[in-house]
C-alpha positions as CSV (number, residue, x, y, z in Angstrom):
1,M,56.3,80.9,100.0
2,M,55.6,82.3,103.4
3,D,58.9,83.7,105.0
4,Q,57.3,86.1,107.8
5,L,59.3,86.9,110.9
6,V,57.4,86.8,113.9
7,I,58.2,88.6,117.1
8,G,56.5,89.2,120.2
9,G,53.8,87.2,118.2
10,R,53.6,89.9,115.5
11,S,54.2,88.8,111.9
12,L,56.5,90.6,109.6
13,Q,56.8,90.6,105.6
14,S,59.5,93.2,105.6
15,R,63.0,92.4,107.4
16,L,64.1,95.8,107.1
17,F,63.8,98.4,110.3
18,I,64.1,101.8,110.4
19,G,64.7,104.7,112.2
20,T,63.5,108.3,112.8
21,G,66.5,110.4,113.5
22,K,68.8,112.9,111.6
23,Y,66.5,113.7,109.0
24,S,66.5,117.1,107.5
25,A,62.9,117.7,108.2
26,D,60.8,114.8,109.5
27,T,58.1,115.0,106.8
28,L,60.7,112.8,104.9
29,I,59.6,110.1,106.9
30,P,55.9,108.9,105.4
31,E,57.8,108.4,102.1
32,V,61.2,106.8,103.3
33,V,58.3,104.0,104.9
34,K,56.9,104.0,101.9
35,K,59.9,103.1,99.8
36,S,61.6,101.0,102.3
37,G,58.3,98.6,102.9
38,S,59.5,98.3,106.5
39,E,56.9,97.7,109.1
40,V,58.6,98.5,112.1
41,I,60.3,101.8,113.2
42,T,62.5,103.2,115.9
43,V,62.0,106.3,118.1
44,A,63.2,108.2,120.9
45,L,61.1,108.5,123.5
46,R,63.1,112.2,124.3
47,R,62.0,113.3,121.1
48,I,58.6,112.9,121.2
49,D,56.4,115.9,123.0
50,F,52.7,114.8,123.0
51,N,52.0,118.7,123.9
52,S,53.9,120.1,121.2
53,P,51.4,122.7,119.3
54,T,53.7,122.6,116.5
55,G,53.6,118.6,116.2
56,N,56.5,116.1,116.5
57,V,57.9,112.8,115.0
58,M,55.0,110.8,115.7
59,D,52.9,112.7,113.4
60,H,54.7,111.6,110.6
61,I,54.7,107.5,111.6
62,P,52.1,106.1,108.9
63,S,49.3,104.2,111.0
64,G,49.8,100.5,111.3
65,M,53.8,100.7,111.5
66,Q,55.1,98.7,114.9
67,L,56.5,101.6,117.1
68,L,59.7,100.4,118.7
69,P,60.7,103.2,121.1
70,N,64.2,103.0,122.1
71,T,66.1,104.0,125.9
72,S,68.4,106.4,124.0
73,G,70.1,108.4,126.4
74,A,69.5,105.9,129.2
75,R,73.3,105.3,130.9
76,N,72.2,102.5,133.3
77,A,69.2,99.7,133.7
78,Q,67.1,101.7,136.2
79,E,67.0,104.8,133.2
80,A,65.9,102.0,130.4
81,I,63.2,100.6,132.7
82,R,62.2,104.0,133.5
83,I,62.1,105.1,129.7
84,A,60.6,102.1,128.8
85,R,57.6,102.7,130.9
86,L,56.7,106.2,130.4
87,A,56.9,104.7,126.4
88,K,54.3,102.6,127.1
89,A,52.2,105.2,129.2
90,A,52.2,107.3,126.9
91,G,50.4,104.9,124.4
92,C,53.7,103.6,122.4
93,G,53.1,99.9,122.9
94,N,55.0,97.1,124.7
95,W,57.9,97.0,121.9
96,I,60.9,98.4,123.3
97,K,64.5,98.7,122.4
98,I,66.8,98.4,125.0
99,E,69.6,100.9,124.3
100,V,71.8,101.5,127.5
101,I,75.2,103.8,126.7
102,S,77.6,104.8,129.4
103,D,80.7,105.1,127.5
104,N,80.7,108.6,125.7
105,K,83.5,108.3,123.2
106,Y,82.6,104.9,121.0
107,L,79.0,104.4,122.3
108,L,79.3,100.7,122.9
109,P,76.4,99.4,125.0
110,D,76.8,98.1,128.2
111,G,75.9,94.4,128.4
112,Y,75.5,94.2,131.9
113,E,72.9,96.6,132.4
114,T,71.1,95.8,129.1
115,I,70.7,92.3,130.8
116,K,69.7,93.6,133.8
117,A,67.1,95.9,132.1
118,T,65.6,93.5,130.1
119,E,65.0,90.4,132.9
120,V,62.6,93.4,134.4
121,L,60.9,94.7,131.2
122,A,60.6,90.9,129.9
123,G,59.1,89.8,133.3
124,E,56.4,93.4,132.9
125,G,55.2,91.9,129.4
126,F,57.2,94.2,127.4
127,V,58.7,92.8,124.0
128,V,62.2,93.3,124.4
129,L,65.0,93.5,121.8
130,P,68.2,95.0,123.3
131,Y,71.4,96.4,121.1
132,I,74.2,95.0,122.4
133,S,77.9,94.5,121.3
134,P,77.6,91.1,119.5
135,D,79.5,88.8,122.4
136,L,77.9,85.6,123.0
137,M,77.8,85.4,126.4
138,V,75.7,88.2,127.0
139,A,73.2,87.1,124.0
140,K,73.2,83.9,125.9
141,Q,71.9,85.7,129.0
142,L,69.6,88.1,127.3
143,V,67.8,84.6,125.9
144,E,67.6,83.5,129.3
145,V,66.0,86.8,130.9
146,G,63.8,86.9,128.0
147,A,64.7,89.2,125.3
148,A,62.4,88.8,122.3
149,A,65.6,88.9,120.0
150,V,69.1,90.3,120.2
151,M,70.3,93.5,118.0
152,P,74.4,93.0,117.8
153,L,76.1,96.2,116.2
154,G,77.9,96.0,112.8
155,A,79.9,98.9,113.4
156,P,79.9,101.8,116.0
157,I,76.5,103.2,115.8
158,G,76.0,106.1,113.1
159,S,79.6,104.9,111.6
160,N,78.1,103.9,108.1
161,R,81.4,101.9,108.5
162,G,79.6,98.2,107.5
163,L,80.2,94.6,109.2
164,K,83.0,95.2,110.6
165,T,82.1,92.8,113.4
166,K,81.1,90.4,110.5
167,E,82.9,86.8,112.4
168,L,81.4,87.5,115.6
169,L,78.1,88.1,114.1
170,R,78.1,84.9,112.6
171,I,78.7,82.9,115.9
172,L,76.1,84.5,117.0
173,I,73.7,83.8,114.1
174,E,74.7,80.6,114.7
175,E,74.2,80.1,117.9
176,I,71.7,81.9,119.3
177,A,68.1,81.0,118.8
178,L,66.3,84.1,118.7
179,P,66.2,86.4,115.7
180,V,69.6,88.3,115.4
181,I,68.8,91.8,113.9
182,V,71.9,93.6,113.2
183,D,71.9,97.1,114.0
184,A,74.2,99.9,113.6
185,G,76.7,100.5,111.4
186,I,75.8,99.3,108.3
187,G,76.6,101.8,105.7
188,K,75.4,100.4,102.1
189,P,72.6,98.1,100.6
190,S,75.5,95.6,100.0
191,D,76.0,95.3,104.0
192,A,72.4,94.9,104.5
193,C,72.5,92.5,102.0
194,E,75.0,90.7,103.3
195,A,74.0,90.6,107.1
196,M,71.0,89.2,105.2
197,E,72.9,86.3,103.5
198,M,74.5,85.2,106.2
199,G,71.2,84.5,108.2
200,A,70.3,87.6,110.0
201,A,66.8,87.4,110.9
202,A,66.5,91.3,110.1
203,C,68.8,94.7,109.6
204,L,67.8,98.2,111.7
205,L,69.5,101.3,110.4
206,N,68.9,104.9,110.2
207,T,72.1,107.1,109.4
208,A,72.7,105.5,105.9
209,I,69.1,106.2,104.7
210,A,68.8,109.6,107.0
211,S,72.3,110.8,105.3
212,A,72.2,110.0,101.7
213,N,71.5,113.0,99.4
214,Q,68.1,111.2,98.5
215,P,67.0,109.2,101.7
216,E,63.7,107.7,99.9
217,L,65.4,106.4,97.2
218,M,68.0,105.2,99.7
219,A,65.7,103.6,101.7
220,E,64.3,101.4,98.7
221,A,67.4,100.8,97.6
222,F,67.8,99.1,101.3
223,G,64.5,97.4,101.1
224,M,65.4,95.9,97.9
225,A,69.4,94.6,99.6
226,V,67.8,93.0,102.6
227,A,64.8,91.0,100.7
228,A,67.4,90.1,98.2
229,G,70.3,88.9,101.0
230,R,67.1,86.7,102.4
231,K,66.2,85.3,98.9
232,A,70.0,84.3,99.1
233,Y,70.2,82.8,102.3
234,L,67.2,80.9,101.6
235,A,68.2,79.6,98.6
236,G,71.8,78.5,99.8
237,L,74.6,80.1,98.7
238,G,76.7,78.3,95.9
239,R,80.0,76.4,97.2
240,S,83.2,78.6,96.6
241,E,85.7,77.7,94.9
242,K,89.8,77.4,95.4
243,Y,90.3,77.6,91.7
244,A,88.6,77.7,88.8
245,S,85.8,75.7,88.0
246,S,84.4,75.4,84.3
247,S,80.4,76.0,84.4
248,S,80.4,74.2,81.1
249,P,81.1,70.2,81.0
250,L,84.3,69.5,78.8
251,T,83.4,66.6,77.0
252,G,80.7,66.6,74.1
253,F,83.0,68.7,71.9
254,L,82.0,68.7,68.3
255,H,84.1,66.5,66.1
256,N,84.6,66.4,61.9
């Protein structure tokens, strides 16, 4: 059975997106990519120095990966738009993750500025994947202005706390026609599996892999968890019962 995720005209086999930050060494990235099976990798433009004589993170991203530059550091729509254009001019392609954060304490995304940036960049032909709080009205407006997907957080970014916004995520999955990619806060493979069982189109995570004792092994675990969750969703989860229910019939017993 073919079950591909299609975004911006590209078909993806893997529904796990990964990041490039927080690793003890960028040299770990190729093996993490291999073990995870991921085809999409996000990178902050501010971490790229194409003129560095000692190399940079881009040197460790395997060819064939779909680059998803992000606008990390942008505090408003204008800054996000500028970063996106710079990324495209630098040869990073036309996919962009819009990340607009003006809140320094909780690092929550600014929905209003995100919508403005998405509208401009989608109009310029970018494949825009905006990072948002799981707000239905914001998500609906992003659909209207041309987003290719919506990426609601499961918990505060970098927290590894899991799906603290589960009920709100469920609403977005039910109401938004675009792919809903759970981004931020996922801490364990079981969190990713649960998100996929709910019907999320994909999961994007970084800290949970990069901060693990064995990032390569954790990447493999997440790849398996996302795949398992997706299969469970497609199969249709069994009905939950309030009381015990025998799995074998109570008739047909042997008689003397």
